[in-house]
mmCIF file of C-alpha atoms and ligand atoms in Angstrom:
data_model
loop_
_atom_site.group_PDB
_atom_site.id
_atom_site.type_symbol
_atom_site.label_atom_id
_atom_site.label_comp_id
_atom_site.label_asym_id
_atom_site.label_seq_id
_atom_site.Cartn_x
_atom_site.Cartn_y
_atom_site.Cartn_z
ATOM 1 C CA MET A 14 -5.636 -1.683 -17.008
ATOM 2 C CA SER A 15 -2.478 -0.532 -15.055
ATOM 3 C CA LYS A 16 0.607 0.391 -17.039
ATOM 4 C CA ARG A 17 2.399 -2.577 -15.359
ATOM 5 C CA ALA A 18 -0.328 -4.987 -16.458
ATOM 6 C CA GLU A 19 -0.220 -3.672 -19.965
ATOM 7 C CA LYS A 20 3.483 -4.105 -20.175
ATOM 8 C CA LEU A 21 3.247 -7.746 -18.798
ATOM 9 C CA ARG A 22 0.537 -8.517 -21.289
ATOM 10 C CA LYS A 23 2.713 -7.138 -24.088
ATOM 11 C CA GLU A 24 5.578 -9.305 -23.054
ATOM 12 C CA ARG A 25 3.304 -12.223 -22.752
ATOM 13 C CA ARG A 26 2.040 -11.787 -26.340
ATOM 14 C CA ILE A 27 5.664 -11.699 -27.589
ATOM 15 C CA LEU A 28 6.637 -14.726 -25.515
ATOM 16 C CA GLN A 29 3.540 -16.683 -26.728
ATOM 17 C CA ALA A 30 4.538 -15.996 -30.260
ATOM 18 C CA ARG A 31 8.071 -17.144 -29.535
ATOM 19 C CA VAL A 32 6.980 -20.282 -27.875
ATOM 20 C CA LYS A 33 4.698 -21.092 -30.806
ATOM 21 C CA GLY A 34 7.575 -20.515 -33.201
ATOM 22 C CA ILE A 35 10.041 -22.672 -31.230
ATOM 23 C CA ASP A 36 7.407 -25.439 -30.857
ATOM 24 C CA ALA A 37 6.881 -25.576 -34.554
ATOM 25 C CA ASP A 38 10.701 -25.500 -35.339
ATOM 26 C CA LEU A 39 11.171 -28.327 -32.728
ATOM 27 C CA ALA A 40 8.428 -30.472 -34.193
ATOM 28 C CA GLU A 41 9.982 -30.106 -37.653
ATOM 29 C CA LEU A 42 13.491 -30.854 -36.371
ATOM 30 C CA VAL A 43 12.366 -33.858 -34.416
ATOM 31 C CA ALA A 44 10.584 -35.165 -37.529
ATOM 32 C CA GLU A 45 13.712 -34.521 -39.689
ATOM 33 C CA LYS A 46 15.844 -36.414 -37.226
ATOM 34 C CA GLU A 47 13.519 -39.329 -37.012
ATOM 35 C CA LYS A 48 13.246 -39.499 -40.817
ATOM 36 C CA ALA A 49 17.077 -39.417 -41.083
ATOM 37 C CA ASP A 50 17.222 -42.255 -38.376
ATOM 38 C CA GLU A 51 14.843 -44.362 -40.423
ATOM 39 C CA THR A 52 16.537 -43.751 -43.702
ATOM 40 C CA ILE A 53 20.014 -44.459 -42.295
ATOM 41 C CA ALA A 54 18.743 -47.709 -40.869
ATOM 42 C CA ALA A 55 17.164 -48.701 -44.189
ATOM 43 C CA LYS A 56 20.310 -47.813 -46.126
ATOM 44 C CA ARG A 57 22.449 -49.815 -43.721
ATOM 45 C CA ASP A 58 20.201 -52.842 -44.348
ATOM 46 C CA ARG A 59 20.776 -52.454 -47.965
ATOM 47 C CA LEU A 60 24.475 -52.392 -47.454
ATOM 48 C CA ASP A 61 24.216 -55.690 -45.661
ATOM 49 C CA ASP A 62 22.423 -57.072 -48.614
ATOM 50 C CA ASP A 63 25.760 -57.008 -50.402
ATOM 51 C CA PRO A 64 25.178 -54.942 -53.397
ATOM 52 C CA THR A 65 27.846 -54.095 -56.014
ATOM 53 C CA PRO A 66 30.958 -52.302 -54.721
ATOM 54 C CA ALA A 67 29.775 -49.163 -56.702
ATOM 55 C CA ARG A 68 26.515 -49.236 -55.131
ATOM 56 C CA ARG A 69 28.015 -49.755 -51.686
ATOM 57 C CA ASP A 70 30.129 -46.626 -52.044
ATOM 58 C CA GLU A 71 27.102 -44.731 -53.135
ATOM 59 C CA LEU A 72 25.115 -45.953 -50.136
ATOM 60 C CA LYS A 73 27.931 -45.084 -47.744
ATOM 61 C CA LYS A 74 28.115 -41.593 -49.161
ATOM 62 C CA GLU A 75 24.348 -41.202 -48.757
ATOM 63 C CA ILE A 76 24.525 -42.477 -45.152
ATOM 64 C CA ASP A 77 27.336 -39.983 -44.369
ATOM 65 C CA LYS A 78 25.233 -37.186 -45.735
ATOM 66 C CA LEU A 79 22.279 -38.298 -43.564
ATOM 67 C CA LEU A 80 24.454 -38.575 -40.504
ATOM 68 C CA VAL A 81 25.382 -34.896 -40.997
ATOM 69 C CA VAL A 82 21.685 -33.947 -41.314
ATOM 70 C CA ARG A 83 20.831 -35.815 -38.180
ATOM 71 C CA LYS A 84 23.760 -34.336 -36.288
ATOM 72 C CA GLU A 85 22.656 -30.823 -37.173
ATOM 73 C CA ALA A 86 19.014 -31.428 -36.358
ATOM 74 C CA LYS A 87 20.107 -32.874 -32.943
ATOM 75 C CA ALA A 88 22.336 -29.779 -32.268
ATOM 76 C CA ARG A 89 19.555 -27.462 -33.128
ATOM 77 C CA ILE A 90 17.118 -29.330 -30.942
ATOM 78 C CA HIS A 91 19.619 -29.127 -28.071
ATOM 79 C CA GLU A 92 19.785 -25.417 -28.591
ATOM 80 C CA LEU A 93 16.051 -24.751 -28.901
ATOM 81 C CA ARG A 94 14.781 -26.738 -25.907
ATOM 82 C CA PRO A 95 16.400 -24.518 -23.176
ATOM 83 C CA ARG A 96 15.002 -21.501 -24.999
ATOM 84 C CA LEU A 97 11.611 -22.929 -25.023
ATOM 85 C CA GLU A 98 11.804 -23.857 -21.338
ATOM 86 C CA LYS A 99 13.050 -20.266 -20.470
ATOM 87 C CA ALA A 100 10.099 -18.673 -22.247
ATOM 88 C CA GLN A 101 7.719 -21.055 -20.657
ATOM 89 C CA ARG A 102 9.096 -20.321 -17.175
ATOM 90 C CA ARG A 103 8.707 -16.569 -17.851
ATOM 91 C CA LEU A 104 5.193 -16.967 -19.101
ATOM 92 C CA LYS A 105 4.313 -18.756 -15.881
ATOM 93 C CA LYS A 106 5.854 -15.913 -13.863
ATOM 94 C CA ILE A 107 4.019 -13.360 -15.950
ATOM 95 C CA ALA A 108 0.682 -15.159 -15.399
ATOM 96 C CA ARG A 109 1.354 -15.103 -11.582
ATOM 97 C CA LYS A 110 2.172 -11.452 -11.693
ATOM 98 C CA LEU A 111 -0.861 -10.596 -13.602
ATOM 99 C CA ARG A 112 -3.023 -12.612 -11.151
ATOM 100 C CA ASN A 113 -1.434 -10.673 -8.397
ATOM 101 C CA LEU A 114 -2.207 -7.320 -10.153
ATOM 102 C CA ALA A 115 -5.899 -8.088 -10.670
ATOM 103 C CA SER A 116 -8.105 -6.037 -8.374
ATOM 104 C CA PRO A 117 -9.760 -8.034 -5.546
ATOM 105 C CA LYS A 118 -13.399 -8.542 -6.043
ATOM 106 C CA PHE A 119 -16.063 -7.622 -3.598
ATOM 107 C CA VAL A 120 -18.908 -10.183 -3.024
ATOM 108 C CA ASP A 121 -21.914 -9.806 -0.717
ATOM 109 C CA LEU A 122 -23.213 -13.248 0.323
ATOM 110 C CA HIS A 123 -26.462 -11.701 1.449
ATOM 111 C CA PHE A 124 -26.850 -13.388 4.710
ATOM 112 C CA ASP A 125 -30.323 -12.919 6.184
ATOM 113 C CA ARG A 126 -29.910 -9.508 7.655
ATOM 114 C CA SER A 127 -33.608 -8.847 7.530
ATOM 115 C CA ALA A 128 -34.124 -11.244 10.446
ATOM 116 C CA VAL A 129 -31.444 -9.471 12.435
ATOM 117 C CA ARG A 130 -33.674 -7.317 14.614
ATOM 118 C CA GLY A 131 -31.313 -8.166 17.431
ATOM 119 C CA LEU A 132 -28.330 -6.848 15.636
ATOM 120 C CA VAL A 133 -26.868 -3.561 16.862
ATOM 121 C CA ARG A 134 -25.466 -1.093 14.494
ATOM 122 C CA GLN A 135 -21.818 -0.373 14.859
ATOM 123 C CA GLY A 136 -20.974 2.976 16.344
ATOM 124 C CA THR A 137 -17.376 4.138 16.269
ATOM 125 C CA ILE A 138 -15.035 1.518 14.763
ATOM 126 C CA TYR A 139 -11.821 1.223 16.761
ATOM 127 C CA GLY A 140 -10.165 -1.603 14.747
ATOM 128 C CA SER A 141 -10.497 -5.115 13.456
ATOM 129 C CA VAL A 142 -9.892 -8.581 14.801
ATOM 130 C CA GLY A 143 -8.579 -11.410 12.601
ATOM 131 C CA HIS A 144 -9.944 -14.990 12.792
ATOM 132 C CA TYR A 145 -9.667 -18.349 11.304
ATOM 133 C CA THR A 146 -12.622 -20.677 11.220
ATOM 134 C CA ALA A 147 -10.995 -23.789 12.853
ATOM 135 C CA GLY A 148 -12.061 -25.681 9.758
ATOM 136 C CA PRO A 149 -10.823 -26.359 6.220
ATOM 137 C CA LEU A 150 -9.197 -23.891 3.831
ATOM 138 C CA ASP A 151 -11.028 -22.976 0.802
ATOM 139 C CA ASP A 152 -9.685 -24.181 -2.646
ATOM 140 C CA ASP A 153 -11.614 -21.602 -4.632
ATOM 141 C CA ASP A 154 -14.261 -18.942 -4.138
ATOM 142 C CA SER A 155 -17.304 -21.110 -4.634
ATOM 143 C CA GLU A 156 -15.961 -23.395 -1.838
ATOM 144 C CA ALA A 157 -15.235 -20.449 0.283
ATOM 145 C CA PHE A 158 -18.806 -19.063 -0.043
ATOM 146 C CA GLU A 159 -20.169 -22.597 0.680
ATOM 147 C CA LEU A 160 -18.083 -22.818 3.852
ATOM 148 C CA TRP A 161 -19.313 -19.503 5.121
ATOM 149 C CA ARG A 162 -22.873 -20.464 4.296
ATOM 150 C CA ARG A 163 -22.256 -23.536 6.584
ATOM 151 C CA TYR A 164 -20.819 -21.334 9.365
ATOM 152 C CA ASP A 165 -23.842 -19.146 8.944
ATOM 153 C CA ALA A 166 -26.134 -22.106 9.474
ATOM 154 C CA ALA A 167 -24.059 -23.230 12.538
ATOM 155 C CA HIS A 168 -24.133 -19.703 14.043
ATOM 156 C CA LYS A 169 -27.899 -19.443 13.566
ATOM 157 C CA ALA A 170 -28.246 -22.901 15.210
ATOM 158 C CA GLN A 171 -26.411 -21.313 18.221
ATOM 159 C CA GLY A 172 -29.256 -18.745 18.304
ATOM 160 C CA TRP A 173 -27.335 -15.954 16.594
ATOM 161 C CA SER A 174 -28.985 -13.721 13.993
ATOM 162 C CA CYS A 175 -26.469 -14.657 11.331
ATOM 163 C CA LEU A 176 -22.871 -15.479 10.760
ATOM 164 C CA GLY A 177 -20.890 -13.718 13.424
ATOM 165 C CA TYR A 178 -17.941 -12.397 11.279
ATOM 166 C CA ASN A 179 -18.287 -9.076 9.703
ATOM 167 C CA VAL A 180 -16.209 -9.733 6.546
ATOM 168 C CA GLY A 181 -14.009 -12.351 5.049
ATOM 169 C CA VAL A 182 -11.161 -12.808 2.592
ATOM 170 C CA THR A 183 -10.957 -15.887 0.328
ATOM 171 C CA ARG A 184 -7.701 -17.406 -0.755
ATOM 172 C CA ASP A 185 -8.303 -16.293 -4.216
ATOM 173 C CA GLY A 186 -8.302 -12.832 -2.824
ATOM 174 C CA THR A 187 -12.098 -11.967 -2.927
ATOM 175 C CA ILE A 188 -13.362 -9.701 -0.129
ATOM 176 C CA VAL A 189 -16.639 -11.013 1.132
ATOM 177 C CA ARG A 190 -19.242 -9.126 3.119
ATOM 178 C CA LEU A 191 -20.665 -11.529 5.672
ATOM 179 C CA ARG A 192 -22.711 -9.928 8.515
ATOM 180 C CA GLY A 193 -21.469 -6.651 7.242
ATOM 181 C CA VAL A 194 -19.341 -3.989 8.911
ATOM 182 C CA GLU A 195 -22.259 -1.828 9.928
ATOM 183 C CA TYR A 196 -23.512 -4.298 12.460
ATOM 184 C CA VAL A 197 -21.799 -5.347 15.707
ATOM 185 C CA GLY A 198 -20.448 -8.849 15.058
ATOM 186 C CA ALA A 199 -20.194 -12.030 17.193
ATOM 187 C CA HIS A 200 -16.665 -13.144 16.917
ATOM 188 C CA THR A 201 -14.646 -12.066 19.914
ATOM 189 C CA LEU A 202 -15.949 -12.440 23.522
ATOM 190 C CA ASN A 203 -16.793 -9.028 25.104
ATOM 191 C CA TYR A 204 -14.858 -7.309 22.268
ATOM 192 C CA ASN A 205 -17.344 -7.073 19.431
ATOM 193 C CA THR A 206 -18.519 -3.441 19.610
ATOM 194 C CA GLY A 207 -16.619 -1.196 17.329
ATOM 195 C CA ARG A 208 -14.480 -4.184 16.027
ATOM 196 C CA VAL A 209 -14.655 -5.581 12.644
ATOM 197 C CA GLY A 210 -14.283 -9.383 12.650
ATOM 198 C CA ILE A 211 -12.397 -10.684 9.597
ATOM 199 C CA SER A 212 -12.684 -14.390 8.684
ATOM 200 C CA VAL A 213 -10.266 -16.542 6.775
ATOM 201 C CA HIS A 214 -10.898 -20.223 6.467
ATOM 202 C CA GLY A 215 -8.413 -22.529 8.078
ATOM 203 C CA THR A 216 -7.216 -23.796 11.367
ATOM 204 C CA THR A 217 -3.942 -24.186 13.385
ATOM 205 C CA GLY A 218 -1.077 -25.186 11.126
ATOM 206 C CA ASP A 219 -2.597 -23.664 7.983
ATOM 207 C CA THR A 220 -0.839 -20.546 6.649
ATOM 208 C CA TRP A 221 -2.106 -17.549 4.646
ATOM 209 C CA ALA A 222 -2.016 -18.245 0.876
ATOM 210 C CA GLY A 223 0.202 -15.371 0.280
ATOM 211 C CA VAL A 224 0.332 -12.284 -1.750
ATOM 212 C CA VAL A 225 -3.091 -12.410 -3.298
ATOM 213 C CA GLN A 226 -4.880 -12.860 -0.005
ATOM 214 C CA ARG A 227 -2.786 -10.389 1.867
ATOM 215 C CA ARG A 228 -3.302 -7.821 -0.782
ATOM 216 C CA ALA A 229 -7.137 -8.404 -0.544
ATOM 217 C CA LEU A 230 -6.863 -7.939 3.195
ATOM 218 C CA ARG A 231 -5.060 -4.631 2.651
ATOM 219 C CA LYS A 232 -7.802 -3.590 0.225
ATOM 220 C CA LEU A 233 -10.455 -4.627 2.736
ATOM 221 C CA LEU A 234 -8.889 -2.507 5.441
ATOM 222 C CA LYS A 235 -8.672 0.439 3.066
ATOM 223 C CA LYS A 236 -12.335 -0.016 1.846
ATOM 224 C CA TYR A 237 -13.627 0.071 5.368
ATOM 225 C CA GLY A 238 -11.385 2.809 6.600
ATOM 226 C CA LEU A 239 -9.473 0.506 8.897
ATOM 227 C CA THR A 240 -5.978 0.894 7.598
ATOM 228 C CA SER A 241 -4.773 3.218 10.242
ATOM 229 C CA LYS A 242 -6.639 1.391 13.108
ATOM 230 C CA PRO A 243 -5.386 -1.540 15.082
ATOM 231 C CA LEU A 244 -5.622 -5.014 13.569
ATOM 232 C CA ILE A 245 -5.095 -7.874 16.027
ATOM 233 C CA GLY A 246 -5.442 -11.610 16.024
ATOM 234 C CA HIS A 247 -8.424 -12.918 18.090
ATOM 235 C CA TRP A 248 -6.315 -14.253 20.942
ATOM 236 C CA GLN A 249 -4.607 -10.895 21.338
ATOM 237 C CA ALA A 250 -7.830 -9.311 22.475
ATOM 238 C CA PRO A 251 -8.181 -9.149 26.284
ATOM 239 C CA GLY A 252 -9.651 -12.007 28.120
ATOM 240 C CA GLN A 253 -9.729 -14.586 25.306
ATOM 241 C CA SER A 254 -8.928 -18.230 25.779
ATOM 242 C CA THR A 255 -8.455 -19.274 22.149
ATOM 243 C CA ALA A 256 -5.684 -20.049 19.741
ATOM 244 C CA CYS A 257 -7.488 -18.221 16.953
ATOM 245 C CA PRO A 258 -6.214 -17.258 14.323
ATOM 246 C CA GLY A 259 -3.389 -19.673 14.835
ATOM 247 C CA ASP A 260 -0.617 -19.287 12.215
ATOM 248 C CA PHE A 261 -2.784 -16.745 10.340
ATOM 249 C CA LEU A 262 -1.885 -14.262 12.978
ATOM 250 C CA LYS A 263 1.118 -13.122 10.912
ATOM 251 C CA GLY A 264 -1.140 -12.491 7.940
ATOM 252 C CA TYR A 265 -3.436 -10.297 10.067
ATOM 253 C CA THR A 266 -0.944 -8.354 12.098
ATOM 254 C CA SER A 267 1.795 -7.740 9.637
ATOM 255 C CA LYS A 268 -0.372 -5.536 7.437
ATOM 256 C CA GLY A 269 -2.051 -3.665 10.166
ATOM 257 C CA LYS A 270 -1.084 -2.095 13.448
ATOM 258 C CA THR A 271 -0.910 -4.382 16.432
ATOM 259 C CA GLN A 272 -2.214 -3.249 19.877
HETATM 260 ZN ZN1 LIG B 186 -11.459 -16.214 16.289
#
């Protein structure tokens, strides 16, 4: 665990205890206020029942006392609620920060590379090409894997050996081995040899999910020794007539060098 994550977890523990404490205090105060409300109402009813003057004075005094109790409870509730909300907001922020600090996972979807006699091994790697899939975005990793399996079937139906992309990045930040970087991919016309095709689910108008996915992309580039090599969007490769990767282009090119 990194020092930063450790520090955040410690702060989270403190805040969770604080939230628990405030919650308990608030529940008690709300109950106290409600009880005061009820008792005040009951005593006022009794006043209306016209008891003796001595009893009326007594009741009035009791009601005054309860009004003070209620006022104090209300003031305290008013004071505690913003504190609770502040701690809850910070907890949400910490959860997000911790998610972003988590290391991206690597998953191999094991596409049928035994049936890839036609696949050529990559020689020198010159760089990578970013793609979208002109389809839906994934909501979670299992959906992402399912989508790539579908694209694999579609690419096979086209007569290819397996999914044309070499690797992918899910929106949850998982790095996925598809065809694998060691084989020449089938993703960019006349531009596959020595280029790693990176796939992200989505189509025109969709945008990158943000920090988690971008961090996974950076990690992917590092893992495969691509960081210092050019990373371009599909349409930026010579001779392409495609809009791919649409608005994802920024996600691809901003973290790598463009040609
Ligand atoms: Zn493409």
